[in-house]
mmCIF file of C-alpha atoms in Angstrom:
data_model
loop_
_atom_site.group_PDB
_atom_site.id
_atom_site.type_symbol
_atom_site.label_atom_id
_atom_site.label_comp_id
_atom_site.label_asym_id
_atom_site.label_seq_id
_atom_site.Cartn_x
_atom_site.Cartn_y
_atom_site.Cartn_z
ATOM 1 C CA ASP Z 838 -176.470 -188.568 -79.829
ATOM 2 C CA ALA Z 839 -175.216 -191.737 -79.308
ATOM 3 C CA LYS Z 840 -174.435 -192.579 -76.099
ATOM 4 C CA THR Z 841 -170.736 -193.665 -74.757
ATOM 5 C CA THR Z 842 -169.015 -195.946 -72.005
ATOM 6 C CA GLN Z 843 -166.029 -195.372 -70.775
ATOM 7 C CA PRO Z 844 -164.227 -197.349 -68.116
ATOM 8 C CA PRO Z 845 -163.418 -194.436 -64.841
ATOM 9 C CA SER Z 846 -159.990 -194.831 -65.019
ATOM 10 C CA MET Z 847 -156.214 -196.538 -65.851
ATOM 11 C CA ASP Z 848 -153.045 -196.321 -65.679
ATOM 12 C CA CYS Z 849 -150.161 -196.421 -67.979
ATOM 13 C CA ALA Z 850 -145.978 -196.619 -67.798
ATOM 14 C CA GLU Z 851 -144.164 -193.652 -69.184
ATOM 15 C CA GLY Z 852 -143.017 -194.881 -72.790
ATOM 16 C CA ARG Z 853 -145.730 -197.166 -73.593
ATOM 17 C CA ALA Z 854 -148.585 -197.195 -75.421
ATOM 18 C CA ALA Z 855 -151.952 -195.992 -74.249
ATOM 19 C CA ASN Z 856 -155.021 -197.793 -75.285
ATOM 20 C CA LEU Z 857 -158.425 -195.923 -73.831
ATOM 21 C CA PRO Z 858 -161.431 -197.846 -74.764
ATOM 22 C CA CYS Z 859 -164.748 -196.545 -75.829
ATOM 23 C CA ASN Z 860 -168.213 -197.927 -76.688
ATOM 24 C CA HIS Z 861 -170.748 -196.372 -78.644
ATOM 25 C CA SER Z 862 -172.883 -199.757 -79.591
ATOM 26 C CA THR Z 863 -176.258 -196.959 -80.587
ATOM 27 C CA ILE Z 864 -173.949 -194.825 -82.947
ATOM 28 C CA SER Z 865 -175.906 -193.776 -86.556
ATOM 29 C CA GLY Z 866 -174.546 -193.335 -89.477
ATOM 30 C CA ASN Z 867 -173.904 -189.934 -89.560
ATOM 31 C CA GLU Z 868 -172.515 -189.370 -85.936
ATOM 32 C CA TYR Z 869 -168.819 -189.129 -85.319
ATOM 33 C CA VAL Z 870 -166.933 -189.884 -83.160
ATOM 34 C CA TYR Z 871 -164.386 -187.449 -81.146
ATOM 35 C CA TRP Z 872 -162.030 -187.444 -78.607
ATOM 36 C CA TYR Z 873 -160.886 -184.721 -76.609
ATOM 37 C CA ARG Z 874 -158.769 -184.805 -73.340
ATOM 38 C CA GLN Z 875 -158.933 -182.240 -70.002
ATOM 39 C CA ILE Z 876 -155.172 -181.774 -68.181
ATOM 40 C CA HIS Z 877 -155.918 -180.652 -64.360
ATOM 41 C CA SER Z 878 -156.960 -176.934 -64.153
ATOM 42 C CA GLN Z 879 -157.584 -176.266 -68.404
ATOM 43 C CA GLY Z 880 -159.613 -176.332 -70.980
ATOM 44 C CA PRO Z 881 -160.499 -179.660 -72.840
ATOM 45 C CA GLN Z 882 -158.500 -180.270 -76.200
ATOM 46 C CA TYR Z 883 -159.330 -181.452 -79.284
ATOM 47 C CA ILE Z 884 -157.279 -184.528 -80.403
ATOM 48 C CA ILE Z 885 -158.831 -186.618 -83.176
ATOM 49 C CA HIS Z 886 -161.449 -187.392 -84.636
ATOM 50 C CA GLY Z 887 -163.992 -189.930 -87.555
ATOM 51 C CA LEU Z 888 -166.574 -191.234 -88.889
ATOM 52 C CA LYS Z 889 -165.768 -194.698 -90.633
ATOM 53 C CA ASN Z 890 -162.060 -195.362 -91.205
ATOM 54 C CA ASN Z 891 -158.907 -194.954 -88.639
ATOM 55 C CA GLU Z 892 -157.431 -191.805 -88.482
ATOM 56 C CA THR Z 893 -153.943 -190.102 -87.004
ATOM 57 C CA ASN Z 894 -152.485 -186.948 -86.360
ATOM 58 C CA GLU Z 895 -149.464 -185.878 -84.724
ATOM 59 C CA MET Z 896 -151.075 -186.164 -81.121
ATOM 60 C CA ALA Z 897 -152.875 -189.685 -81.533
ATOM 61 C CA SER Z 898 -154.502 -192.340 -83.539
ATOM 62 C CA LEU Z 899 -158.450 -193.729 -83.749
ATOM 63 C CA ILE Z 900 -158.911 -197.187 -84.022
ATOM 64 C CA ILE Z 901 -162.747 -197.265 -85.130
ATOM 65 C CA THR Z 902 -164.101 -201.063 -85.057
ATOM 66 C CA GLU Z 903 -166.378 -202.289 -88.262
ATOM 67 C CA ASP Z 904 -169.368 -202.165 -87.104
ATOM 68 C CA ARG Z 905 -169.261 -198.814 -85.762
ATOM 69 C CA LYS Z 906 -169.629 -199.678 -82.435
ATOM 70 C CA SER Z 907 -167.171 -199.292 -80.326
ATOM 71 C CA SER Z 908 -163.601 -197.541 -80.661
ATOM 72 C CA THR Z 909 -159.741 -196.851 -79.298
ATOM 73 C CA LEU Z 910 -158.139 -193.800 -78.997
ATOM 74 C CA ILE Z 911 -154.328 -194.747 -78.879
ATOM 75 C CA LEU Z 912 -151.560 -192.346 -77.582
ATOM 76 C CA PRO Z 913 -148.675 -194.409 -78.847
ATOM 77 C CA HIS Z 914 -145.454 -192.989 -76.912
ATOM 78 C CA ALA Z 915 -147.115 -192.277 -73.617
ATOM 79 C CA THR Z 916 -145.632 -189.125 -71.558
ATOM 80 C CA LEU Z 917 -146.359 -187.950 -68.219
ATOM 81 C CA ARG Z 918 -148.102 -184.978 -69.377
ATOM 82 C CA ASP Z 919 -150.568 -186.669 -71.012
ATOM 83 C CA THR Z 920 -151.847 -187.849 -67.603
ATOM 84 C CA ALA Z 921 -155.561 -186.292 -68.179
ATOM 85 C CA VAL Z 922 -159.078 -187.059 -68.417
ATOM 86 C CA TYR Z 923 -160.393 -188.055 -72.067
ATOM 87 C CA TYR Z 924 -164.071 -187.742 -73.436
ATOM 88 C CA CYS Z 925 -164.813 -189.791 -76.449
ATOM 89 C CA ILE Z 926 -167.990 -187.859 -77.681
ATOM 90 C CA VAL Z 927 -169.996 -189.147 -80.363
ATOM 91 C CA ARG Z 928 -172.334 -186.532 -82.052
ATOM 92 C CA ALA Z 929 -174.071 -185.854 -85.547
ATOM 93 C CA GLN Z 930 -175.340 -182.151 -85.511
ATOM 94 C CA ALA Z 931 -172.451 -179.237 -85.365
ATOM 95 C CA GLY Z 932 -173.597 -176.170 -83.877
ATOM 96 C CA THR Z 933 -174.642 -178.031 -80.882
ATOM 97 C CA ALA Z 934 -173.281 -179.053 -76.924
ATOM 98 C CA LEU Z 935 -170.623 -181.263 -76.837
ATOM 99 C CA ILE Z 936 -171.701 -183.708 -74.048
ATOM 100 C CA PHE Z 937 -169.205 -184.910 -71.669
ATOM 101 C CA GLY Z 938 -169.551 -187.616 -69.645
ATOM 102 C CA LYS Z 939 -167.466 -188.183 -66.768
ATOM 103 C CA GLY Z 940 -164.251 -189.745 -69.314
ATOM 104 C CA THR Z 941 -161.424 -192.027 -68.411
ATOM 105 C CA THR Z 942 -158.469 -190.369 -65.936
ATOM 106 C CA LEU Z 943 -155.726 -191.795 -67.647
ATOM 107 C CA SER Z 944 -152.331 -191.591 -64.944
ATOM 108 C CA VAL Z 945 -149.342 -192.014 -66.311
ATOM 109 C CA SER Z 946 -146.406 -193.383 -64.527
ATOM 110 C CA SER Z 947 -142.538 -193.503 -65.003
ATOM 111 C CA ASN C 1270 -152.217 -166.622 -83.518
ATOM 112 C CA ALA C 1271 -153.825 -167.096 -79.798
ATOM 113 C CA GLY C 1272 -156.454 -169.017 -80.360
ATOM 114 C CA VAL C 1273 -159.254 -168.408 -77.748
ATOM 115 C CA THR C 1274 -158.442 -165.693 -75.379
ATOM 116 C CA GLN C 1275 -160.719 -165.513 -71.579
ATOM 117 C CA THR C 1276 -161.137 -162.356 -69.569
ATOM 118 C CA PRO C 1277 -160.741 -162.209 -67.114
ATOM 119 C CA LYS C 1278 -158.536 -165.895 -65.752
ATOM 120 C CA PHE C 1279 -159.311 -165.308 -62.003
ATOM 121 C CA ARG C 1280 -162.981 -163.486 -59.765
ATOM 122 C CA VAL C 1281 -164.450 -162.750 -56.632
ATOM 123 C CA LEU C 1282 -167.411 -161.531 -56.734
ATOM 124 C CA LYS C 1283 -169.844 -160.831 -53.723
ATOM 125 C CA THR C 1284 -173.575 -161.725 -53.998
ATOM 126 C CA GLY C 1285 -175.633 -159.146 -56.705
ATOM 127 C CA GLN C 1286 -172.872 -158.322 -58.108
ATOM 128 C CA SER C 1287 -172.924 -157.653 -61.604
ATOM 129 C CA MET C 1288 -169.861 -158.724 -64.178
ATOM 130 C CA THR C 1289 -169.085 -159.348 -67.710
ATOM 131 C CA LEU C 1290 -166.627 -162.648 -68.926
ATOM 132 C CA LEU C 1291 -165.575 -161.482 -72.233
ATOM 133 C CA CYS C 1292 -164.263 -164.428 -74.655
ATOM 134 C CA ALA C 1293 -162.545 -163.601 -78.064
ATOM 135 C CA GLN C 1294 -161.301 -165.353 -80.949
ATOM 136 C CA ASP C 1295 -159.168 -165.309 -83.758
ATOM 137 C CA MET C 1296 -160.097 -168.216 -86.275
ATOM 138 C CA ASN C 1297 -162.662 -166.597 -87.851
ATOM 139 C CA HIS C 1298 -165.270 -169.700 -86.748
ATOM 140 C CA GLU C 1299 -169.114 -169.225 -87.005
ATOM 141 C CA TYR C 1300 -170.119 -171.183 -83.812
ATOM 142 C CA MET C 1301 -169.173 -170.086 -80.222
ATOM 143 C CA TYR C 1302 -170.327 -171.391 -77.080
ATOM 144 C CA TRP C 1303 -169.925 -171.208 -73.345
ATOM 145 C CA TYR C 1304 -169.872 -173.729 -71.006
ATOM 146 C CA ARG C 1305 -169.278 -174.481 -67.468
ATOM 147 C CA GLN C 1306 -167.715 -176.759 -64.628
ATOM 148 C CA ASP C 1307 -168.550 -177.807 -61.211
ATOM 149 C CA PRO C 1308 -166.390 -180.929 -59.894
ATOM 150 C CA GLY C 1309 -168.156 -184.215 -60.574
ATOM 151 C CA MET C 1310 -170.625 -182.163 -63.284
ATOM 152 C CA GLY C 1311 -168.466 -182.416 -65.967
ATOM 153 C CA LEU C 1312 -169.193 -179.691 -68.757
ATOM 154 C CA ARG C 1313 -172.351 -178.363 -69.330
ATOM 155 C CA LEU C 1314 -173.434 -175.992 -71.907
ATOM 156 C CA ILE C 1315 -175.161 -172.310 -70.806
ATOM 157 C CA HIS C 1316 -175.802 -170.322 -74.358
ATOM 158 C CA TYR C 1317 -174.332 -170.468 -77.860
ATOM 159 C CA SER C 1318 -174.274 -168.544 -81.034
ATOM 160 C CA VAL C 1319 -173.930 -170.044 -85.224
ATOM 161 C CA GLY C 1320 -173.250 -166.631 -86.028
ATOM 162 C CA GLU C 1321 -172.364 -162.687 -85.600
ATOM 163 C CA GLY C 1322 -176.204 -161.101 -83.725
ATOM 164 C CA THR C 1323 -177.521 -164.237 -82.687
ATOM 165 C CA THR C 1324 -177.635 -166.628 -79.461
ATOM 166 C CA ALA C 1325 -179.653 -169.025 -78.010
ATOM 167 C CA LYS C 1326 -179.967 -171.335 -75.134
ATOM 168 C CA GLY C 1327 -177.992 -174.380 -73.849
ATOM 169 C CA GLU C 1328 -178.564 -176.803 -70.801
ATOM 170 C CA VAL C 1329 -178.553 -174.128 -68.014
ATOM 171 C CA PRO C 1330 -178.718 -170.857 -69.397
ATOM 172 C CA ASP C 1331 -181.167 -168.960 -66.339
ATOM 173 C CA GLY C 1332 -179.045 -166.420 -64.301
ATOM 174 C CA TYR C 1333 -176.650 -165.676 -67.577
ATOM 175 C CA ASN C 1334 -177.199 -163.282 -70.731
ATOM 176 C CA VAL C 1335 -175.111 -163.583 -73.685
ATOM 177 C CA SER C 1336 -174.567 -161.521 -76.501
ATOM 178 C CA ARG C 1337 -172.557 -161.617 -80.115
ATOM 179 C CA LEU C 1338 -172.390 -158.121 -81.725
ATOM 180 C CA LYS C 1339 -169.078 -158.945 -83.357
ATOM 181 C CA LYS C 1340 -167.982 -162.254 -84.961
ATOM 182 C CA GLN C 1341 -164.895 -162.498 -82.959
ATOM 183 C CA ASN C 1342 -166.103 -161.876 -79.508
ATOM 184 C CA PHE C 1343 -168.815 -163.683 -77.119
ATOM 185 C CA LEU C 1344 -170.143 -162.046 -73.961
ATOM 186 C CA LEU C 1345 -171.551 -164.038 -70.931
ATOM 187 C CA GLY C 1346 -173.067 -161.641 -68.051
ATOM 188 C CA LEU C 1347 -173.915 -162.353 -64.724
ATOM 189 C CA GLU C 1348 -176.784 -159.550 -63.590
ATOM 190 C CA SER C 1349 -177.401 -160.606 -60.496
ATOM 191 C CA ALA C 1350 -174.462 -162.712 -59.221
ATOM 192 C CA ALA C 1351 -175.528 -166.202 -56.944
ATOM 193 C CA PRO C 1352 -173.081 -168.319 -54.400
ATOM 194 C CA SER C 1353 -174.388 -170.921 -57.177
ATOM 195 C CA GLN C 1354 -172.737 -169.711 -60.049
ATOM 196 C CA THR C 1355 -169.274 -170.265 -58.256
ATOM 197 C CA SER C 1356 -167.482 -172.309 -60.936
ATOM 198 C CA VAL C 1357 -164.891 -172.441 -63.993
ATOM 199 C CA TYR C 1358 -166.422 -170.770 -66.952
ATOM 200 C CA PHE C 1359 -165.245 -172.313 -70.552
ATOM 201 C CA CYS C 1360 -165.740 -170.467 -73.607
ATOM 202 C CA ALA C 1361 -165.412 -171.927 -77.201
ATOM 203 C CA SER C 1362 -165.774 -171.826 -80.507
ATOM 204 C CA GLY C 1363 -165.337 -174.034 -83.806
ATOM 205 C CA PHE C 1364 -166.346 -174.086 -87.493
ATOM 206 C CA SER C 1365 -169.955 -174.677 -89.402
ATOM 207 C CA GLY C 1366 -169.876 -177.824 -90.564
ATOM 208 C CA ARG C 1367 -170.636 -181.548 -90.587
ATOM 209 C CA ALA C 1368 -166.913 -181.818 -88.214
ATOM 210 C CA ASP C 1369 -167.807 -179.432 -85.891
ATOM 211 C CA ILE C 1370 -164.079 -179.340 -84.048
ATOM 212 C CA GLN C 1371 -164.394 -176.779 -80.779
ATOM 213 C CA TYR C 1372 -161.301 -175.192 -79.751
ATOM 214 C CA PHE C 1373 -161.457 -174.306 -75.899
ATOM 215 C CA GLY C 1374 -160.022 -171.409 -74.219
ATOM 216 C CA ALA C 1375 -158.023 -171.493 -70.599
ATOM 217 C CA GLY C 1376 -161.430 -170.741 -68.134
ATOM 218 C CA THR C 1377 -162.695 -167.835 -65.882
ATOM 219 C CA ARG C 1378 -162.570 -169.336 -62.273
ATOM 220 C CA LEU C 1379 -165.331 -167.484 -60.772
ATOM 221 C CA SER C 1380 -166.321 -167.332 -57.207
ATOM 222 C CA VAL C 1381 -169.349 -165.674 -55.563
ATOM 223 C CA LEU C 1382 -169.411 -165.188 -52.272
#
């Protein structure tokens, strides 16, 4: 599975959009991009995933560049409850471990 | 719909004691996983299962055993607990297929004294 690079921390004001970048320059054609988050003391939570096209669900939007070497997770209106560690994961094969790196710690403040 | 349920939520063991952690999912998922999370280490895979009656080793399997006798349950056993097994344990489950979304339980916090 391709390796990912994320900034260690980011800050965001409540109500503003949070844009979390992820670099995955070695991604292969059959690898998906997944985003999870982990709120303190809780289990990781799936947010969104994509292969080539941009995706949106009730939690967030995922923007993948045309060359697929990077992506951005967008939380359109961040709230205090979005404070968490966000993990960008790239993988191809189901039924194997998710490799959680250090992720980005997002701090949302009022 | 409960999702992934882990039992117990907390446990304190003495060195050498044994215990079993239970993971139950009601989503009819084929795949199930056990991870541990230690401070500064991220999540590491202990064992996983791609179907009823099958298990496989992950990154850190030593000192643990698992069983998947029923599709909905995945048990993690510690035969002789050691202080190094003090950790937070997470169970996850997911469907088979190319897009492997894993759903996690709330975790079991284990301390071995």
